[in-house]
XYZ file of C-alpha atoms in Angstrom:
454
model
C 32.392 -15.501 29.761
C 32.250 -13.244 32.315
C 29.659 -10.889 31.551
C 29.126 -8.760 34.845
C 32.998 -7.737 34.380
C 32.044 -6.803 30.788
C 29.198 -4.884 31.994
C 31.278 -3.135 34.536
C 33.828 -2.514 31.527
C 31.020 -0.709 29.734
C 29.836 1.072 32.432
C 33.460 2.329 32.933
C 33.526 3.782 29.421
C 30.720 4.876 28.675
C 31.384 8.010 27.517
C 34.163 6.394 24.703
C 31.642 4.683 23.249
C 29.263 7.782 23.113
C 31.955 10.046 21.776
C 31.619 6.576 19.071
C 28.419 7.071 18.210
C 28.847 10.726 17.636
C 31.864 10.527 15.703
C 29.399 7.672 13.382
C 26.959 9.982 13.110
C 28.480 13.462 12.690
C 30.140 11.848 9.441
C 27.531 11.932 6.479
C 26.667 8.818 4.812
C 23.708 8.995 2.002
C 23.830 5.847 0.077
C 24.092 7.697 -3.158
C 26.942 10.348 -2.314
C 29.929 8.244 -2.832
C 32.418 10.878 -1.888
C 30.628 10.960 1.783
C 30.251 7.123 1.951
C 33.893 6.070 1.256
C 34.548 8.411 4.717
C 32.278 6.801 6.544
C 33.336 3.179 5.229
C 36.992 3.911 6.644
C 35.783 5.510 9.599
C 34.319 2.253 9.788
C 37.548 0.293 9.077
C 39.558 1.881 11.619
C 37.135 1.562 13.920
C 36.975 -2.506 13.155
C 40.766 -2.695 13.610
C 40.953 -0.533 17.200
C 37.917 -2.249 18.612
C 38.172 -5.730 17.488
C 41.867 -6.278 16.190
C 41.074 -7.356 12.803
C 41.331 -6.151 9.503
C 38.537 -6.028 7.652
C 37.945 -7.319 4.054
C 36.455 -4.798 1.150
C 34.418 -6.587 -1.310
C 33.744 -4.776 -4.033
C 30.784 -3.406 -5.735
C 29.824 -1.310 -8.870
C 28.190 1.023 -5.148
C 29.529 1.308 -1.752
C 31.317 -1.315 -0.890
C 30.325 -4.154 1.503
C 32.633 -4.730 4.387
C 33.566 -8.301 6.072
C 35.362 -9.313 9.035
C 35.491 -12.846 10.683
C 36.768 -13.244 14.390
C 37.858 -16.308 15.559
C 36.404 -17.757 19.257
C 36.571 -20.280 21.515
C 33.683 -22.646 19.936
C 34.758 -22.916 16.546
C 31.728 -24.468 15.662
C 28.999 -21.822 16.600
C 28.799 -18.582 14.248
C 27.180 -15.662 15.107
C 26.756 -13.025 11.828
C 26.434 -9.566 12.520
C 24.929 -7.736 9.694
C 24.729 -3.428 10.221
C 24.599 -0.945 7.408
C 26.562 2.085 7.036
C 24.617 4.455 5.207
C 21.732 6.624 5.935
C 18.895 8.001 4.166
C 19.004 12.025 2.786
C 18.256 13.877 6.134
C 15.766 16.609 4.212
C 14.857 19.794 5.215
C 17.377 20.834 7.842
C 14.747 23.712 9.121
C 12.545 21.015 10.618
C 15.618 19.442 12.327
C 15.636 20.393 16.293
C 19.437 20.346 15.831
C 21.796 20.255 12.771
C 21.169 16.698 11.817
C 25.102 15.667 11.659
C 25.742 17.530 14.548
C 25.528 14.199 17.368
C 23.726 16.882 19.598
C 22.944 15.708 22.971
C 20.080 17.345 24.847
C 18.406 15.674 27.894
C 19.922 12.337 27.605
C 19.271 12.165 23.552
C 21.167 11.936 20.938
C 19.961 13.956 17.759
C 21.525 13.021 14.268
C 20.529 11.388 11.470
C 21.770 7.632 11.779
C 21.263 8.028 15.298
C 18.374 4.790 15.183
C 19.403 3.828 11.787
C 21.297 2.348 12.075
C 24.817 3.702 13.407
C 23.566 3.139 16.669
C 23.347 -0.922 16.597
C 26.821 -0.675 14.186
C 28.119 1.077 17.154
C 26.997 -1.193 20.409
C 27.746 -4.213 18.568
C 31.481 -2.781 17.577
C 31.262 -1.780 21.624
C 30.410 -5.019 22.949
C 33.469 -6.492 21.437
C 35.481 -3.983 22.165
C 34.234 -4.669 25.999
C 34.607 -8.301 26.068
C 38.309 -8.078 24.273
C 39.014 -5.527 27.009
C 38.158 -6.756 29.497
C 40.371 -9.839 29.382
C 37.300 -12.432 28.096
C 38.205 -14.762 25.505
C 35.530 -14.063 22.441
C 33.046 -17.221 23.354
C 32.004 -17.883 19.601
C 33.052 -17.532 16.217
C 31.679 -13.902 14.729
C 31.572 -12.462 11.456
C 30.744 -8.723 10.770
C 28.855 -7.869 7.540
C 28.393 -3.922 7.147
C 26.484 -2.890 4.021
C 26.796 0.134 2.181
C 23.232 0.141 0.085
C 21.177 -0.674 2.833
C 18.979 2.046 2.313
C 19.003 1.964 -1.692
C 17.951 -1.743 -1.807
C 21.349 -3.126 -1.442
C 21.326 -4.044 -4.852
C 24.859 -5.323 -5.079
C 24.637 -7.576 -1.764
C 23.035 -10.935 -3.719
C 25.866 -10.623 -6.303
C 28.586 -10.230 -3.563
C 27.000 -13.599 -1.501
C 26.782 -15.630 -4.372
C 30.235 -14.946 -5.075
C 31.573 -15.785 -1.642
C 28.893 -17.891 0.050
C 30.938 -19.736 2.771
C 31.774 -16.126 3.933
C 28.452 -14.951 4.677
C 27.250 -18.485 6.735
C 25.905 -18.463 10.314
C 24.113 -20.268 12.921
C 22.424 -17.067 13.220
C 21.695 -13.054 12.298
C 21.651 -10.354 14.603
C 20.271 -7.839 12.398
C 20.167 -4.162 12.024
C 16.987 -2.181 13.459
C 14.514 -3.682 15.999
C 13.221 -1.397 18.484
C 12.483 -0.554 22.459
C 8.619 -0.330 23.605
C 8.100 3.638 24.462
C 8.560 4.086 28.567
C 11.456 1.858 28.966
C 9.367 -0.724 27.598
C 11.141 -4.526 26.568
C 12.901 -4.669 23.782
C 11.159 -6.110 20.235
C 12.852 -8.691 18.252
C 11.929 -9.029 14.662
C 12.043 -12.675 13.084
C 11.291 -11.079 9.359
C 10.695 -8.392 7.110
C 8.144 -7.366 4.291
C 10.246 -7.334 0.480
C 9.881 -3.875 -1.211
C 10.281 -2.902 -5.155
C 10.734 0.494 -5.673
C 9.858 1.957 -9.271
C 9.777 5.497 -10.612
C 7.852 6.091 -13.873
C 8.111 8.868 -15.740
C 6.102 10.529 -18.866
C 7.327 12.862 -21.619
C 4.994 15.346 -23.244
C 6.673 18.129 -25.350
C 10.045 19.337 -25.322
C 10.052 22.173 -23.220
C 7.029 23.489 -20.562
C 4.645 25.795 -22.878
C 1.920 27.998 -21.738
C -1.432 26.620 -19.875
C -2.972 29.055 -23.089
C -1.752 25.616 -25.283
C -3.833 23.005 -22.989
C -6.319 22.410 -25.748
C -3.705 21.084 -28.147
C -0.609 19.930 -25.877
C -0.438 17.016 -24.472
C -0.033 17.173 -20.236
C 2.206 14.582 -18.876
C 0.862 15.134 -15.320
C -2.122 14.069 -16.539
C -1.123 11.222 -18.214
C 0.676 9.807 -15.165
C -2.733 10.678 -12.855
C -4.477 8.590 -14.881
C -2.304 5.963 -15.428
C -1.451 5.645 -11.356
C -5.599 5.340 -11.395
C -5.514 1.756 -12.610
C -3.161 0.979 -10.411
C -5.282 0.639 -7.311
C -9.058 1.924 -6.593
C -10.525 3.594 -3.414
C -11.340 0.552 -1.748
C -7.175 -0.079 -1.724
C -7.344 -2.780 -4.255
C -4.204 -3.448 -5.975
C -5.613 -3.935 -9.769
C -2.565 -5.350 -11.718
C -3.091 -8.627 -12.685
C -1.799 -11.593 -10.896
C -0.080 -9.605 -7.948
C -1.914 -11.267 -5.174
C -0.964 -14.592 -7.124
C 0.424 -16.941 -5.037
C 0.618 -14.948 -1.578
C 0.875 -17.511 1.427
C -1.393 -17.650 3.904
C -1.000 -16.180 6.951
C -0.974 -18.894 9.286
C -3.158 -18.968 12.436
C 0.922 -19.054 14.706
C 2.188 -15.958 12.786
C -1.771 -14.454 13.649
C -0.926 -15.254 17.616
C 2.613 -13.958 17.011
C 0.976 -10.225 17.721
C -0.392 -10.678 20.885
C 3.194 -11.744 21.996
C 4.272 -8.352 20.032
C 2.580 -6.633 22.489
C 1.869 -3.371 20.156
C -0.491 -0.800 21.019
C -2.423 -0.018 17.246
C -2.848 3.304 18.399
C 0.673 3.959 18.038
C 0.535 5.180 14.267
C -2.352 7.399 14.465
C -0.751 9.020 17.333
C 2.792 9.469 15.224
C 1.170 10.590 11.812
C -1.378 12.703 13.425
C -5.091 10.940 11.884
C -7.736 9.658 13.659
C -8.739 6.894 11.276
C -6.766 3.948 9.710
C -7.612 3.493 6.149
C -11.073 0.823 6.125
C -11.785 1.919 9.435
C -10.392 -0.995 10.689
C -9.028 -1.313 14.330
C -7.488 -3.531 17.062
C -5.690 -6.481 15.851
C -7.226 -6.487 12.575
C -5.251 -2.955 12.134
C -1.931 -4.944 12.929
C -2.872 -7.796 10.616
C -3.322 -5.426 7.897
C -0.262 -4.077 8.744
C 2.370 -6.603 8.672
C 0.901 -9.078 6.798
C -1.134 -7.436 3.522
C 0.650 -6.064 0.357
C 0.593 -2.616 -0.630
C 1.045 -0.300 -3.660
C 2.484 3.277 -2.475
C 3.297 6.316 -4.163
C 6.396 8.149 -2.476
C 6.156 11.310 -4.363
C 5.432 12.897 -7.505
C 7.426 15.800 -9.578
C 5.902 17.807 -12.959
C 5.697 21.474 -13.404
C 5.482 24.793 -11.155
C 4.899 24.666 -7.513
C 6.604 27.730 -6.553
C 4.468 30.653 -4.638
C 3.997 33.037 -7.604
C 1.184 32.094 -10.164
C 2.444 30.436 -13.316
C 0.090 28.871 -15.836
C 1.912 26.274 -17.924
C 1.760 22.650 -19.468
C 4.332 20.685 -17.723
C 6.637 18.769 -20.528
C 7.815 15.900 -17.633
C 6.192 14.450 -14.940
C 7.204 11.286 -13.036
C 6.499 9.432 -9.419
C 8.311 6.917 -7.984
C 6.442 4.041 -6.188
C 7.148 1.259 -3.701
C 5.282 -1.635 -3.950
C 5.800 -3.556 0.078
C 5.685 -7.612 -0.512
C 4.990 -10.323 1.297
C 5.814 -14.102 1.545
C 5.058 -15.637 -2.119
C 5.709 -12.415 -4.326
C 8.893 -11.794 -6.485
C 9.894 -8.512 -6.682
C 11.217 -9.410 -9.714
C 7.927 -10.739 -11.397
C 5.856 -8.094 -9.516
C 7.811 -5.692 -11.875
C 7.197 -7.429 -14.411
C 3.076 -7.810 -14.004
C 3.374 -3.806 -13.569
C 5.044 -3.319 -17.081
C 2.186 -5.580 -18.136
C -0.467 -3.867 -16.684
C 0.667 -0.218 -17.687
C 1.165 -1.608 -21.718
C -2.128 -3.107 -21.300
C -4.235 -0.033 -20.250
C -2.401 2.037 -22.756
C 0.216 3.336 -21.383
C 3.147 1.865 -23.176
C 4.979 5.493 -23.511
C 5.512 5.909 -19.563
C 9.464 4.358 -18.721
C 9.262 2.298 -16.347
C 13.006 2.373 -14.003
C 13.297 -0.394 -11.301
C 15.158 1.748 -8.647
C 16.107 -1.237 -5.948
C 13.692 -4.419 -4.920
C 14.440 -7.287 -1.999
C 12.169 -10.507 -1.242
C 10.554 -10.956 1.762
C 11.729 -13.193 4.397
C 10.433 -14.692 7.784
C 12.491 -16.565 10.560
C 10.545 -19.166 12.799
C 9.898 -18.464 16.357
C 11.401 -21.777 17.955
C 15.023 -21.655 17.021
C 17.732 -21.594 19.635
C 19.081 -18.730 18.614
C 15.637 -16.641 19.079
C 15.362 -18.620 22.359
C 19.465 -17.433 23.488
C 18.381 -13.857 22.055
C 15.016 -14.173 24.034
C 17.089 -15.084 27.377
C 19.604 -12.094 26.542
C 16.880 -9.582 26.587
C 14.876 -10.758 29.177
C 18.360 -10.507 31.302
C 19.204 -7.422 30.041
C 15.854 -5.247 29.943
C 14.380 -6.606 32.924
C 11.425 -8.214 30.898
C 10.434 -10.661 28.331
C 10.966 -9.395 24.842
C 8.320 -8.608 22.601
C 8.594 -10.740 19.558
C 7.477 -9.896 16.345
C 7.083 -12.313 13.138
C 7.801 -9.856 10.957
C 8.610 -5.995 10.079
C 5.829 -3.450 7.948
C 8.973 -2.315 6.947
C 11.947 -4.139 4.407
C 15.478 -5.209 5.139
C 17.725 -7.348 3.103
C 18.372 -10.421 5.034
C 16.599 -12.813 2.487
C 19.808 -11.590 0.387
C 22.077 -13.481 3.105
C 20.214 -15.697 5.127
C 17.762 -17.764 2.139
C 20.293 -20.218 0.960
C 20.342 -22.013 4.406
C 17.433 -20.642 5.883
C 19.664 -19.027 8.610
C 17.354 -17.696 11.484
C 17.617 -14.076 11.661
C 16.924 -11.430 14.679
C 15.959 -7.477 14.294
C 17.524 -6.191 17.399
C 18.457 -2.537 18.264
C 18.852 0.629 20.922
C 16.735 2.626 19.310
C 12.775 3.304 19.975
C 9.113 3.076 18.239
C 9.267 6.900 18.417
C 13.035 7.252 17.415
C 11.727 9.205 14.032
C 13.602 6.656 11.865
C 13.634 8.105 8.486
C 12.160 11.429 9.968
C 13.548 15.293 10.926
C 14.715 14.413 14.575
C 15.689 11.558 14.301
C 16.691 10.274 18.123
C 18.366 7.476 20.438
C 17.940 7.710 24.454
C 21.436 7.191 25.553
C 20.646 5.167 28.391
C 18.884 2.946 25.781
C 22.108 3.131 23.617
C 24.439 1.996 26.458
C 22.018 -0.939 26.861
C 22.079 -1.727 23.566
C 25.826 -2.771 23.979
C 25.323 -4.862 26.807
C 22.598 -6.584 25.420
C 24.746 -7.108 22.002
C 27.378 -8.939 24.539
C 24.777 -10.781 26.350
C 23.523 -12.298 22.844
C 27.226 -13.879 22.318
C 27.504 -14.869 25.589
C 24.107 -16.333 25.049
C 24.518 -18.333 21.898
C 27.662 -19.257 22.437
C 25.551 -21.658 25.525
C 22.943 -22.762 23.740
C 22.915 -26.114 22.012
């Protein structure tokens, strides 16, 4: 394939395939508002058939919908899988938002919007870079299939069902993944081999039947309370995680994935300076900060809910209270069983009356560093960004590509336009155009790439 005429093809339209990406992102998309996500799943579907020809396959869910698409190349026995997710997370208060955050504003070469780095941005390049090599008169050098998700951010707690159901659809010789980052100052680009497996919980307490006055605290019953103490066992000050048998079989972190974060090249500073503290939790620092980071556990609470917090004074017993939690895994815990061991700990110190609701959960999963798909990706990048990637063994965060990729242990690869400071998940939430338009040529450069490789 030719890919300097594809590059010149992208350079040549650039501005289609940013008028793209704002179209993606001015459309809402919350996983849980249907209504909004069937728009943005045909959006998506049109968009499939202009840029690539196809027609993509809807398979269904009890959710959103999952969508699938398989083009045909010229080595029929190479598959690349392509795996993007079309919903977004809630984008909160829009007074903290720069811009309205469906708006696709553009101000100084960046493009505000929620989805803009999560992930419509890859779900756009990749779409682009196809679009570009069809085009441009190249023959597609690889087989491809496109997976785009609709629960992404919820979980995706239909996707397992949907791949055991059609498991010769969802086979490759390799993943590129939603997400993945750019260092800051036009820094190389990271590629995640893995992510951390999440369970998210919300528990929730009943007290009496309707909020009473704070007068009745002797004799009523505060559910607040009752969830305070009961989130208390849960893990001390020293950040212990106190339910039995949750660190059970954990495996090691191996002395390779411990060198993996000096090839990461990540500066440990970079969360203090985003959050705004001056200490990581233990004090700890350097390397042992990023060790902690990717590789340990954790037991979070995401919010909790009971009572008045308004402005004016109002002195009452709260009849509900709840939290919800997410509980981050690692390599050797179950989501599954970890939710189990937390019903078992909560009955055991008493607390049998809280409900317990498992929200969403997803196992961890890890990709070696030595396939030849990491190596093509690896080549791409270095081609593309002017610089040797920065590779990362795993994610902090959770994705869902244990979901597709365990049965055959298909090597997977975090790759994306965004940036460390995009704001993922946060008001402001930002791409650098420049690194957007990138971001297709380096999608094209990965199936020129592994369509080579042996």
């Amino acid at each position: 394939m030719d890919l300097e005429k594809v590059y010149a093809y992208i350079d040549a339209n650039r501005d289609r395939y940013i008028q793209l990406l704002q179209t993606f992102v001015r459309q809402p998309s919350v996983a849980s508002m249907h209504p909004d996500n069937e728009d943005m799943k045909e959006l998506v579907k049109r968009t499939v058939r202009e840029y690539t020809g196809a027609e993509p396959e809807e398979l269904k869910t009890n959710g959103n919908a999952v969508l699938y698409t398989e083009l045909k190349g010229k080595r029929t026995d190479r598959i690349l899988g392509i795996y993007n997710h079309y919903d977004v997370v809630s984008p909160g208060p829009e007074e903290q938002w720069r811009f309205p955050p469906y708006s696709g504003t553009i101000d100084g070469g960046v493009l505000y919007s929620r989805g803009a780095a999560d992930n419509k941005d890859a779900l756009a390049c990749r779409l682009c870079a196809l679009d570009a090599i069809r085009s441009a008169g190249e023959e597609l050098p690889l087989n491809v299939k496109l997976v785009y998700d609709g629960e992404d951010e919820v979980g995706s707690p239909s996707l397992s069902e949907i791949v055991a159901a059609n498991p010769a659809k969802f086979y490759a010789d390799g993943y590129m993944w939603e997400g993945g980052d750019r260092l800051p100052d036009n820094g190389p680009l990271i590629i995640a081999l893995g992510a951390k497996g999440m369970l998210s919980v919300e528990l929730f307490v009943q007290g009496g039947k309707i909020d009473v006055h704070s007068a009745n605290a002797p004799l009523v019953p505060n559910p607040a309370w009752r969830l305070v103490w009961a989130l208390s066992t849960i893990k001390n000050e020293r950040e212990e995680i106190l339910i039995d048998g949750f660190y059970d079989g954990i495996t090691p972190v191996t002395q390779a994935e411990i060198d993996s974060l000096r090839l990461g090249r990540f500066n440990p500073e970079d969360v203090k300076r985003l959050s705004g503290i001056e200490t990581y939790l233990g004090g700890v620092e350097g390397e042992e900060a990023l060790k902690k980071l990717l590789f340990s556990p954790t037991a979070n609470i995401d919010g909790m809910v009971s009572g008045h917090t308004g402005k004016e004074h109002k002195s009452l017993v709260p009849a509900r209270a709840s939290v919800k939690m997410d509980f981050r895994l690692v390599p050797g815990q179950d989501p599954e069983n970890i939710a189990q061991l937390l019903r078992r700990h909560l009955d055991k110190h008493g607390f049998t009356d809280i409900e317990m609701v498992v929200e969403s959960f997803c196992a961890p999963f890890r990709s070696g560093v030595d396939s030849s798909y990491v190596k093509a990706l690896s080549a791409a990048a270095a081609d593309v960004y002017g610089a040797e990637p920065a590779i990362q063994i795993t994610l902090a965060g959770t994705s869902p590509m244990e979901k597709i990729c365990k049965y055959d242990q298909i090597p997977v690869a975090m790759i994306g336009p965004g940036n460390t400071e995009s704001a993922v998940h946060s008001p402001n939430e930002h791409i650098f155009i420049e690194d957007y338009i990138l971001g297709i040529k380096m999608a094209a450069a990965v199936i020129d790439r592994f369509a080579r490789e042996e």
